[in-house]
Short mmCIF file of C-alpha atoms in Angstrom, two decimals:
data_model
loop_
_atom_site.label_atom_id
_atom_site.label_comp_id
_atom_site.label_asym_id
_atom_site.label_seq_id
_atom_site.Cartn_x
_atom_site.Cartn_y
_atom_site.Cartn_z
CA UNK A 160 0.00 0.00 0.00
CA UNK A 161 1.48 3.37 -0.92
CA UNK A 162 1.99 5.87 1.87
CA UNK A 163 -0.80 8.42 2.14
CA UNK A 164 -0.57 11.65 4.09
CA UNK A 165 -3.87 11.56 5.96
CA UNK A 166 -5.56 14.86 6.81
CA UNK A 167 -8.43 15.80 9.11
CA UNK A 168 -11.33 17.21 7.06
CA UNK A 169 -11.81 20.95 7.31
CA UNK A 170 -15.01 22.17 8.95
CA UNK A 171 -16.33 25.19 10.85
CA UNK A 172 -14.58 24.18 14.08
CA UNK A 173 -11.05 23.38 12.93
CA UNK A 174 -10.36 25.61 9.92
CA UNK A 175 -7.45 28.01 10.43
CA UNK A 176 -8.72 31.39 9.20
CA UNK A 177 -6.20 34.01 10.24
CA UNK A 178 -3.00 33.60 8.14
CA UNK A 179 -4.32 30.39 6.59
CA UNK A 180 -0.93 29.37 5.15
CA UNK A 181 0.19 28.62 8.70
CA UNK A 182 -2.56 26.02 9.01
CA UNK A 183 -1.94 22.29 8.72
CA UNK A 184 -4.40 19.39 8.80
CA UNK A 185 -2.04 16.38 8.60
CA UNK A 186 -2.60 13.74 11.27
CA UNK A 187 1.14 13.13 11.56
CA UNK A 188 1.89 16.81 12.25
CA UNK A 189 -1.00 17.30 14.68
CA UNK A 190 -0.40 14.06 16.61
CA UNK A 191 3.31 14.89 16.81
CA UNK A 192 2.62 18.28 18.44
CA UNK A 193 0.23 16.65 20.93
CA UNK A 194 2.68 13.86 21.81
CA UNK A 195 5.61 16.21 22.39
CA UNK A 196 3.65 18.53 24.73
CA UNK A 197 4.29 18.07 28.44
CA UNK A 198 0.81 19.48 29.13
CA UNK A 199 -2.46 19.44 27.23
CA UNK A 200 -5.27 21.91 27.91
CA UNK A 201 -8.55 19.99 27.96
CA UNK A 202 -11.79 22.00 27.72
CA UNK A 203 -15.35 20.82 28.34
CA UNK A 204 -18.74 22.29 29.24
CA UNK A 205 -20.13 21.55 32.69
CA UNK A 206 -23.95 21.44 32.62
CA UNK A 207 -24.48 24.12 35.28
CA UNK A 208 -22.33 27.02 34.03
CA UNK A 209 -22.09 29.40 31.05
CA UNK A 210 -18.30 28.97 31.07
CA UNK A 211 -16.28 26.20 29.48
CA UNK A 212 -13.73 24.75 31.93
CA UNK A 213 -10.11 24.22 30.88
CA UNK A 214 -7.81 21.87 32.81
CA UNK A 215 -4.11 21.13 32.26
CA UNK A 216 -3.70 17.35 31.90
CA UNK A 217 -1.23 14.77 30.59
CA UNK A 218 -2.04 12.69 27.52
CA UNK A 219 -0.78 10.81 24.51
CA UNK A 220 -2.09 9.53 21.17
CA UNK A 221 -2.53 5.76 21.16
CA UNK A 222 -4.16 2.84 19.34
CA UNK A 223 -5.02 0.02 21.76
CA UNK A 224 -6.74 -2.18 19.18
CA UNK A 225 -3.88 -1.70 16.69
CA UNK A 226 -0.61 -1.08 18.57
CA UNK A 227 1.36 -1.03 15.29
CA UNK A 228 -0.41 2.19 14.23
CA UNK A 229 1.86 4.91 12.92
CA UNK A 230 1.74 8.49 14.27
CA UNK A 231 0.10 9.56 10.99
CA UNK A 232 -2.72 6.98 11.29
CA UNK A 233 -6.10 7.58 12.92
CA UNK A 234 -5.56 7.30 16.69
CA UNK A 235 -7.32 7.98 19.98
CA UNK A 236 -6.11 10.40 22.62
CA UNK A 237 -5.62 8.90 26.10
CA UNK A 238 -5.68 11.36 29.00
CA UNK A 239 -4.70 10.66 32.57
CA UNK A 240 -6.97 11.78 35.40
CA UNK A 241 -8.45 11.00 38.79
CA UNK A 242 -11.55 8.97 39.51
CA UNK A 243 -13.04 11.71 41.70
CA UNK A 244 -12.44 14.67 39.47
CA UNK A 245 -15.23 16.59 37.82
CA UNK A 246 -14.35 15.88 34.21
CA UNK A 247 -14.32 12.15 34.96
CA UNK A 248 -17.69 12.31 36.74
CA UNK A 249 -19.24 14.22 33.88
CA UNK A 250 -17.93 11.65 31.43
CA UNK A 251 -19.18 8.77 33.51
CA UNK A 252 -22.67 10.25 33.73
CA UNK A 253 -22.71 11.53 30.17
CA UNK A 254 -24.44 10.28 27.10
CA UNK A 255 -23.19 7.18 25.38
CA UNK A 256 -21.23 8.90 22.62
CA UNK A 257 -19.17 10.70 25.26
CA UNK A 258 -18.54 14.27 26.36
CA UNK A 259 -17.49 16.83 23.71
CA UNK A 260 -14.00 18.09 24.48
CA UNK A 261 -11.45 20.35 22.86
CA UNK A 262 -7.78 19.55 23.51
CA UNK A 263 -5.06 22.13 22.82
CA UNK A 264 -1.29 21.52 22.71
CA UNK A 265 1.08 24.48 22.27
CA UNK A 266 4.84 24.99 22.15
CA UNK A 267 6.43 28.46 22.23
CA UNK A 268 9.60 28.28 20.10
CA UNK A 269 10.69 31.90 20.05
CA UNK A 270 9.89 35.57 20.57
CA UNK A 271 9.90 37.41 17.25
CA UNK A 272 10.95 41.06 17.57
CA UNK A 273 10.24 43.37 14.61
CA UNK A 274 10.46 47.10 13.86
CA UNK A 275 6.75 47.64 14.46
CA UNK A 276 5.11 46.35 17.64
CA UNK A 277 2.30 45.08 15.38
CA UNK A 278 4.73 42.82 13.48
CA UNK A 279 5.94 41.17 16.68
CA UNK A 280 5.02 37.50 16.95
CA UNK A 281 5.99 34.13 18.38
CA UNK A 282 7.44 31.12 16.70
CA UNK A 283 5.11 28.36 17.85
CA UNK A 284 3.60 24.97 17.13
CA UNK A 285 -0.01 24.64 18.23
CA UNK A 286 -2.51 21.85 17.68
CA UNK A 287 -6.16 21.45 18.57
CA UNK A 288 -8.24 18.27 18.56
CA UNK A 289 -12.02 17.92 18.90
CA UNK A 290 -13.65 14.70 20.01
CA UNK A 291 -15.84 12.75 22.38
CA UNK A 292 -14.38 11.59 25.70
CA UNK A 293 -15.39 8.40 27.49
CA UNK A 294 -13.94 6.59 30.49
CA UNK A 295 -11.81 3.54 29.72
CA UNK A 296 -13.46 0.58 31.50
CA UNK A 297 -11.46 -2.33 30.08
CA UNK A 298 -8.58 -3.33 32.40
CA UNK A 299 -6.19 -4.29 29.62
CA UNK A 300 -6.80 -1.00 27.80
CA UNK A 301 -6.27 0.91 31.06
CA UNK A 302 -2.92 -0.86 31.57
CA UNK A 303 -1.97 -0.03 27.99
CA UNK A 304 -2.83 3.66 28.48
CA UNK A 305 -1.02 4.00 31.83
CA UNK A 306 2.17 2.56 30.33
CA UNK A 307 1.77 4.72 27.21
CA UNK A 308 1.31 7.93 29.21
CA UNK A 309 4.11 7.18 31.72
CA UNK A 310 6.57 6.46 28.91
CA UNK A 311 5.46 9.61 27.08
CA UNK A 312 6.89 11.71 29.92
CA UNK A 313 10.21 9.82 30.22
CA UNK A 314 10.84 7.11 27.60
CA UNK A 315 11.07 3.60 29.09
CA UNK A 316 10.12 4.86 32.57
CA UNK A 317 7.28 2.33 33.09
CA UNK A 318 9.63 -0.67 33.21
CA UNK A 319 11.80 1.24 35.71
CA UNK A 320 9.01 1.67 38.29
CA UNK A 321 7.67 -0.66 40.98
CA UNK A 322 5.55 -3.20 39.09
CA UNK A 323 2.90 -4.52 38.83
CA UNK A 324 0.44 -1.75 39.76
CA UNK A 325 -1.64 -2.42 42.87
CA UNK A 326 -5.34 -2.96 42.45
CA UNK A 327 -6.02 0.16 44.56
CA UNK A 328 -3.78 2.24 42.29
CA UNK A 329 -5.62 1.15 39.16
CA UNK A 330 -8.98 1.79 40.85
CA UNK A 331 -8.14 5.31 41.96
CA UNK A 332 -6.86 6.36 38.54
CA UNK A 333 -9.05 6.96 35.54
CA UNK A 334 -8.18 7.21 31.89
CA UNK A 335 -10.17 9.27 29.43
CA UNK A 336 -10.22 8.15 25.82
CA UNK A 337 -11.04 10.81 23.25
CA UNK A 338 -12.36 9.64 19.89
CA UNK A 339 -11.14 12.35 17.54
CA UNK A 340 -13.56 13.94 15.07
CA UNK A 341 -11.32 16.70 13.73
CA UNK A 342 -8.20 18.69 14.38
CA UNK A 343 -5.78 21.22 13.02
CA UNK A 344 -2.35 22.66 13.65
CA UNK A 345 -0.93 26.14 13.25
CA UNK A 346 2.79 26.73 13.04
CA UNK A 347 5.08 29.73 12.71
CA UNK A 348 8.72 28.77 12.16
CA UNK A 349 10.78 31.62 10.71
CA UNK A 350 12.60 34.88 11.33
CA UNK A 351 11.24 38.41 11.79
CA UNK A 352 9.36 40.28 9.07
CA UNK A 353 8.22 43.87 8.71
CA UNK A 354 6.26 45.75 6.11
CA UNK A 355 7.89 47.65 3.29
CA UNK A 356 7.40 51.12 4.76
CA UNK A 357 9.35 50.26 7.89
CA UNK A 358 12.05 48.27 6.08
CA UNK A 359 12.78 51.21 3.76
CA UNK A 360 13.05 53.73 6.58
CA UNK A 361 16.78 53.94 7.32
CA UNK A 362 16.32 55.71 10.62
CA UNK A 363 13.95 53.00 11.84
CA UNK A 364 16.15 50.12 10.66
CA UNK A 365 19.29 51.65 12.15
CA UNK A 366 17.76 52.14 15.60
CA UNK A 367 15.66 49.01 16.36
CA UNK A 368 16.98 45.49 16.89
CA UNK A 369 15.05 42.84 14.94
CA UNK A 370 15.31 39.09 15.15
CA UNK A 371 14.24 36.08 17.18
CA UNK A 372 14.90 35.05 20.77
CA UNK A 373 14.71 31.23 20.47
CA UNK A 374 12.91 29.58 23.41
CA UNK A 375 12.93 25.96 24.47
CA UNK A 376 12.17 23.98 27.59
CA UNK A 377 15.33 22.89 29.40
CA UNK A 378 15.75 20.14 31.98
CA UNK A 379 18.24 21.18 34.64
CA UNK A 380 20.36 19.01 36.90
CA UNK A 381 18.35 16.11 38.36
CA UNK A 382 17.54 16.60 42.08
CA UNK A 383 17.39 13.26 43.95
CA UNK A 384 14.66 12.73 46.57
CA UNK A 385 15.51 12.47 50.28
CA UNK A 386 15.01 8.67 50.05
CA UNK A 387 16.80 8.08 46.75
CA UNK A 388 19.53 5.41 46.95
CA UNK A 389 20.41 4.99 43.28
CA UNK A 390 22.77 6.62 40.75
CA UNK A 391 20.98 8.49 37.96
CA UNK A 392 20.16 5.76 35.40
CA UNK A 393 20.73 5.97 31.65
CA UNK A 394 17.03 6.07 30.72
CA UNK A 395 16.84 9.42 32.55
CA UNK A 396 20.21 10.97 31.65
CA UNK A 397 19.83 10.03 27.98
CA UNK A 398 16.29 11.45 27.88
CA UNK A 399 17.47 14.68 29.49
CA UNK A 400 20.31 15.29 27.06
CA UNK A 401 18.16 14.38 24.01
CA UNK A 402 15.31 16.62 25.22
CA UNK A 403 17.62 19.60 25.73
CA UNK A 404 19.54 19.16 22.46
CA UNK A 405 16.41 18.72 20.33
CA UNK A 406 14.63 21.73 21.83
CA UNK A 407 17.65 23.97 21.42
CA UNK A 408 18.31 22.86 17.82
CA UNK A 409 14.70 23.25 16.67
CA UNK A 410 14.14 26.71 18.19
CA UNK A 411 17.45 28.00 16.79
CA UNK A 412 17.03 26.45 13.33
CA UNK A 413 13.59 27.96 12.73
CA UNK A 414 14.76 31.38 14.00
CA UNK A 415 17.35 31.40 11.19
CA UNK A 416 14.80 30.80 8.40
CA UNK A 417 14.15 33.91 6.30
CA UNK B 119 -5.47 51.21 54.78
CA UNK B 120 -4.04 47.89 55.95
CA UNK B 121 -2.96 45.42 53.29
CA UNK B 122 -5.57 42.76 52.58
CA UNK B 123 -4.90 39.54 50.70
CA UNK B 124 -7.87 39.49 48.34
CA UNK B 125 -9.28 36.15 47.24
CA UNK B 126 -11.70 35.11 44.52
CA UNK B 127 -14.85 33.58 46.08
CA UNK B 128 -15.14 29.82 45.75
CA UNK B 129 -17.98 28.48 43.62
CA UNK B 130 -18.83 25.42 41.54
CA UNK B 131 -16.64 26.52 38.63
CA UNK B 132 -13.38 27.43 40.32
CA UNK B 133 -13.10 25.22 43.42
CA UNK B 134 -10.05 22.93 43.41
CA UNK B 135 -11.36 19.50 44.44
CA UNK B 136 -8.60 16.99 43.80
CA UNK B 137 -5.80 17.52 46.39
CA UNK B 138 -7.48 20.68 47.68
CA UNK B 139 -4.43 21.80 49.69
CA UNK B 140 -2.75 22.60 46.35
CA UNK B 141 -5.52 25.11 45.58
CA UNK B 142 -5.09 28.86 45.97
CA UNK B 143 -7.62 31.67 45.48
CA UNK B 144 -5.46 34.76 46.05
CA UNK B 145 -5.67 37.38 43.31
CA UNK B 146 -1.95 38.13 43.64
CA UNK B 147 -0.97 34.49 43.09
CA UNK B 148 -3.41 33.90 40.22
CA UNK B 149 -2.62 37.15 38.40
CA UNK B 150 1.10 36.47 38.80
CA UNK B 151 0.82 33.07 37.10
CA UNK B 152 -1.19 34.61 34.25
CA UNK B 153 1.25 37.49 33.76
CA UNK B 154 4.32 35.25 33.68
CA UNK B 155 2.86 32.87 31.06
CA UNK B 156 4.08 33.37 27.51
CA UNK B 157 0.81 31.83 26.27
CA UNK B 158 -2.73 31.74 27.61
CA UNK B 159 -5.30 29.17 26.51
CA UNK B 160 -8.60 30.97 25.93
CA UNK B 161 -11.75 28.84 25.64
CA UNK B 162 -15.21 29.87 24.46
CA UNK B 163 -18.34 28.27 23.02
CA UNK B 164 -19.20 28.97 19.38
CA UNK B 165 -22.97 28.94 18.82
CA UNK B 166 -22.95 26.25 16.11
CA UNK B 167 -20.93 23.44 17.71
CA UNK B 168 -21.07 21.05 20.68
CA UNK B 169 -17.36 21.62 21.28
CA UNK B 170 -15.73 24.47 23.17
CA UNK B 171 -12.88 26.02 21.17
CA UNK B 172 -9.49 26.68 22.80
CA UNK B 173 -7.00 29.13 21.26
CA UNK B 174 -3.46 30.00 22.39
CA UNK B 175 -3.27 33.78 22.81
CA UNK B 176 -1.14 36.46 24.48
CA UNK B 177 -2.51 38.51 27.37
CA UNK B 178 -1.83 40.42 30.55
CA UNK B 179 -3.73 41.64 33.62
CA UNK B 180 -4.30 45.39 33.54
CA UNK B 181 -6.32 48.25 35.06
CA UNK B 182 -6.90 51.03 32.53
CA UNK B 183 -9.09 53.14 34.78
CA UNK B 184 -6.67 52.77 37.70
CA UNK B 185 -3.12 52.29 36.40
CA UNK B 186 -1.71 52.31 39.94
CA UNK B 187 -3.49 49.02 40.71
CA UNK B 188 -1.35 46.38 42.39
CA UNK B 189 -1.10 42.81 41.03
CA UNK B 190 -3.23 41.68 44.02
CA UNK B 191 -6.04 44.14 43.26
CA UNK B 192 -9.10 43.42 41.10
CA UNK B 193 -7.96 43.71 37.48
CA UNK B 194 -9.14 42.98 33.95
CA UNK B 195 -7.43 40.63 31.54
CA UNK B 196 -6.43 42.15 28.19
CA UNK B 197 -5.90 39.70 25.31
CA UNK B 198 -4.39 40.43 21.95
CA UNK B 199 -6.14 39.25 18.78
CA UNK B 200 -7.09 39.99 15.20
CA UNK B 201 -10.11 41.88 14.01
CA UNK B 202 -11.10 39.12 11.58
CA UNK B 203 -10.77 36.16 13.89
CA UNK B 204 -13.71 34.13 15.07
CA UNK B 205 -13.46 34.88 18.76
CA UNK B 206 -13.45 38.60 18.01
CA UNK B 207 -16.48 38.32 15.71
CA UNK B 208 -18.40 36.33 18.30
CA UNK B 209 -17.61 38.94 20.91
CA UNK B 210 -18.62 41.80 18.64
CA UNK B 211 -21.96 40.16 17.89
CA UNK B 212 -22.53 38.89 21.39
CA UNK B 213 -24.76 40.06 24.15
CA UNK B 214 -23.92 43.20 26.03
CA UNK B 215 -22.38 41.53 29.08
CA UNK B 216 -19.84 39.81 26.82
CA UNK B 217 -18.91 36.29 25.84
CA UNK B 218 -18.22 33.77 28.65
CA UNK B 219 -14.60 32.64 28.45
CA UNK B 220 -12.26 30.48 30.48
CA UNK B 221 -8.57 31.41 30.43
CA UNK B 222 -5.91 28.94 31.56
CA UNK B 223 -2.23 29.68 32.27
CA UNK B 224 0.15 26.83 33.09
CA UNK B 225 3.87 26.44 33.82
CA UNK B 226 5.58 23.04 33.99
CA UNK B 227 8.36 23.34 36.60
CA UNK B 228 9.56 19.76 36.85
CA UNK B 229 8.99 16.07 36.21
CA UNK B 230 8.53 14.22 39.50
CA UNK B 231 9.77 10.61 39.37
CA UNK B 232 8.68 8.27 42.18
CA UNK B 233 8.92 4.55 42.97
CA UNK B 234 5.38 3.87 41.78
CA UNK B 235 4.23 5.10 38.38
CA UNK B 236 1.05 6.25 40.15
CA UNK B 237 3.05 8.61 42.41
CA UNK B 238 4.70 10.30 39.43
CA UNK B 239 3.69 13.93 39.01
CA UNK B 240 4.74 17.33 37.75
CA UNK B 241 5.78 20.40 39.64
CA UNK B 242 3.56 23.08 38.12
CA UNK B 243 1.82 26.41 38.57
CA UNK B 244 -1.57 26.62 36.91
CA UNK B 245 -4.24 29.29 37.04
CA UNK B 246 -7.69 29.57 35.57
CA UNK B 247 -9.88 32.67 35.24
CA UNK B 248 -13.56 32.88 34.30
CA UNK B 249 -15.10 36.03 32.93
CA UNK B 250 -16.96 37.91 30.21
CA UNK B 251 -15.03 39.11 27.18
CA UNK B 252 -15.85 42.27 25.23
CA UNK B 253 -13.99 44.15 22.49
CA UNK B 254 -12.14 47.27 23.59
CA UNK B 255 -13.60 50.18 21.56
CA UNK B 256 -11.97 53.16 23.26
CA UNK B 257 -8.80 54.26 21.43
CA UNK B 258 -6.92 55.30 24.56
CA UNK B 259 -7.70 51.99 26.27
CA UNK B 260 -6.58 50.12 23.15
CA UNK B 261 -3.26 52.03 23.17
CA UNK B 262 -2.87 51.21 26.86
CA UNK B 263 -3.49 47.50 26.25
CA UNK B 264 -1.15 47.23 23.24
CA UNK B 265 1.68 48.77 25.22
CA UNK B 266 0.87 46.60 28.26
CA UNK B 267 0.88 43.39 26.23
CA UNK B 268 4.00 44.24 24.19
CA UNK B 269 5.95 45.05 27.36
CA UNK B 270 4.69 41.86 29.00
CA UNK B 271 6.64 39.82 26.44
CA UNK B 272 9.88 41.83 26.67
CA UNK B 273 9.97 44.58 29.34
CA UNK B 274 10.30 48.08 27.89
CA UNK B 275 9.97 46.81 24.31
CA UNK B 276 7.16 49.22 23.33
CA UNK B 277 9.39 52.30 23.57
CA UNK B 278 12.01 50.49 21.47
CA UNK B 279 9.68 49.96 18.48
CA UNK B 280 8.71 52.25 15.60
CA UNK B 281 6.22 54.69 17.11
CA UNK B 282 3.53 55.92 16.94
CA UNK B 283 1.34 53.05 15.63
CA UNK B 284 -0.22 53.65 12.22
CA UNK B 285 -3.97 54.04 12.04
CA UNK B 286 -4.17 50.91 9.85
CA UNK B 287 -2.26 48.92 12.46
CA UNK B 288 -4.63 49.92 15.26
CA UNK B 289 -7.63 49.17 13.05
CA UNK B 290 -6.48 45.68 12.09
CA UNK B 291 -5.73 44.67 15.70
CA UNK B 292 -8.34 43.97 18.30
CA UNK B 293 -8.07 43.75 22.05
CA UNK B 294 -10.36 41.61 24.16
CA UNK B 295 -11.04 42.71 27.71
CA UNK B 296 -12.17 40.02 30.13
CA UNK B 297 -14.07 41.13 33.22
CA UNK B 298 -13.14 38.46 35.74
CA UNK B 299 -15.88 36.78 37.79
CA UNK B 300 -13.77 34.09 39.49
CA UNK B 301 -10.51 32.23 39.37
CA UNK B 302 -8.24 29.79 41.10
CA UNK B 303 -4.70 28.48 41.05
CA UNK B 304 -3.23 25.05 41.67
CA UNK B 305 0.43 24.61 42.49
CA UNK B 306 2.77 21.68 43.19
CA UNK B 307 6.22 22.80 44.32
CA UNK B 308 8.14 20.01 46.10
CA UNK B 309 10.15 16.82 45.78
CA UNK B 310 9.02 13.24 45.11
CA UNK B 311 6.80 11.30 47.50
CA UNK B 312 5.77 7.66 47.70
CA UNK B 313 3.45 5.70 49.93
CA UNK B 314 4.71 3.86 53.00
CA UNK B 315 4.60 0.37 51.47
CA UNK B 316 6.99 1.31 48.69
CA UNK B 317 9.28 3.41 50.92
CA UNK B 318 9.74 0.48 53.32
CA UNK B 319 10.55 -2.01 50.58
CA UNK B 320 14.36 -2.06 50.47
CA UNK B 321 14.52 -3.85 47.12
CA UNK B 322 12.27 -1.23 45.54
CA UNK B 323 14.12 1.73 47.04
CA UNK B 324 17.52 0.34 46.07
CA UNK B 325 16.59 -0.19 42.42
CA UNK B 326 14.53 2.84 41.35
CA UNK B 327 15.78 6.42 41.02
CA UNK B 328 13.46 8.98 42.63
CA UNK B 329 13.61 12.75 42.45
CA UNK B 330 12.75 15.70 40.27
CA UNK B 331 13.96 16.78 36.84
CA UNK B 332 13.57 20.58 37.08
CA UNK B 333 12.20 22.17 33.89
CA UNK B 334 12.25 25.80 32.83
CA UNK B 335 11.93 27.76 29.62
CA UNK B 336 15.30 28.98 28.34
CA UNK B 337 16.02 31.75 25.86
CA UNK B 338 18.94 30.81 23.63
CA UNK B 339 21.33 33.08 21.75
CA UNK B 340 19.47 35.90 19.97
CA UNK B 341 19.29 35.39 16.17
CA UNK B 342 19.31 38.73 14.28
CA UNK B 343 17.02 39.14 11.25
CA UNK B 344 18.45 39.45 7.73
CA UNK B 345 17.77 43.21 7.86
CA UNK B 346 18.98 43.88 11.40
CA UNK B 347 21.60 46.66 11.62
CA UNK B 348 21.84 47.09 15.41
CA UNK B 349 23.83 45.56 18.27
CA UNK B 350 21.69 43.60 20.76
CA UNK B 351 20.35 46.30 23.13
CA UNK B 352 20.32 46.08 26.92
CA UNK B 353 16.53 45.85 27.26
CA UNK B 354 16.77 42.49 25.43
CA UNK B 355 20.01 41.09 26.86
CA UNK B 356 18.99 41.99 30.43
CA UNK B 357 15.55 40.44 29.97
CA UNK B 358 17.11 37.25 28.57
CA UNK B 359 19.54 36.76 31.43
CA UNK B 360 16.88 37.57 34.08
CA UNK B 361 14.35 35.23 32.44
CA UNK B 362 16.83 32.33 32.31
CA UNK B 363 18.17 32.84 35.83
CA UNK B 364 14.74 33.15 37.46
CA UNK B 365 13.33 30.08 35.70
CA UNK B 366 16.33 27.95 36.60
CA UNK B 367 16.36 29.08 40.24
CA UNK B 368 12.63 28.55 40.82
CA UNK B 369 12.46 25.08 39.23
CA UNK B 370 15.56 23.91 41.14
CA UNK B 371 14.51 25.43 44.48
CA UNK B 372 11.09 23.78 44.53
CA UNK B 373 12.58 20.43 43.48
CA UNK B 374 14.67 20.50 46.67
CA UNK B 375 11.70 20.97 49.00
CA UNK B 376 10.83 17.83 50.96
#
């Protein structure tokens, strides 16, 4: 089968309108932004309030029924939560198709400084997914999701924890599964720009610094707990140096693009 | 007048339920988290969809009618946007009191690694505000907000840009003002913890690394634009070194707390 670049269909909810050329609908791109975000912002509508509620949560794209799925294939989003929390209760008591949620993932990659304040911007990668959230009831699928989400924070961490999980641990933790209906990404990845009038004004150009301050998340020196009795293992030190090097390289590379 | 620590009243929307001792309702704390976030996640309900929509935007707490207001005083949230974008159109066509929005601001300060996967966590500072958004129509208030928001990204940047703004620039940019009705913060700022069973198991403790990987946003070396003709000025280099030092110190300090 030839490789297809799957895209989410455009509709009223997901279409990028402002600066449309920054929009992207490819599953691979959108899922990649979600999976590399330390936090997701999950929004839902409680029944008793005019306001949507947005919670920071941890999640990862997965495919329990087809573990060989590629990042560009249709996948579900698994989100970690607590059995007592409001979003979980709403989902449990919701209609069968699940609770409508919007999930946003955003990286800031740089501060773009231009001649005009109105041409200032960020380099960023942002993704949004829409879908219906239900509670995962199946034990095997819950195990799958817990391992998936734990390893999404630090690769290979699951096998380096105390196993197996206790029954009480599994009972007190809930997993939300979001069946995705649509999504989109929006990305800015380039240097500063200004309009012609400002660029041609020598006094302006010779008095205002323009360019990009690249930004990336950095992991500092690991701080052992008071009860730690172990040297820092490779699965952590390797992750830390990869994380730092990749973030620095990406934010700097895009800042240099014209 | 003696100094009072003002708090947002608790209600169904803003009360922190899971691990309530991490909750905080002080205006000073909540506004501080919002103001130090490079991105805010703004959620609203479009009329034609079951899903809330969440957009990453830039904003800052302000007090146009009382510029001397302290960060712990009642304030409005000003958010930067575009005149053509959907959230702005909805606000313009909305009811007089404004469009209900939820605004989330979140910092990840560390990855907390414990013996049990279920005791893993993040150090974080998260805040959420609920309120009614309207478009700012007054020109002087719009000027105030543009300067406020620009300087929130890089202190003192506004006076280092090409001024004054052109009429076309002001017309193509919109500012949302959110009148806040409630808010809350949730913070974790300490080292790893595990339950007694795991802590007392010598085999477990002697085989699993526990502690915190501190995380902070870092600004890398400034990348000048192709048309830049100026040495990096102090308002940028000073901001960069302050930003990096403060982020590193905070994430490391909290990781060391028992």
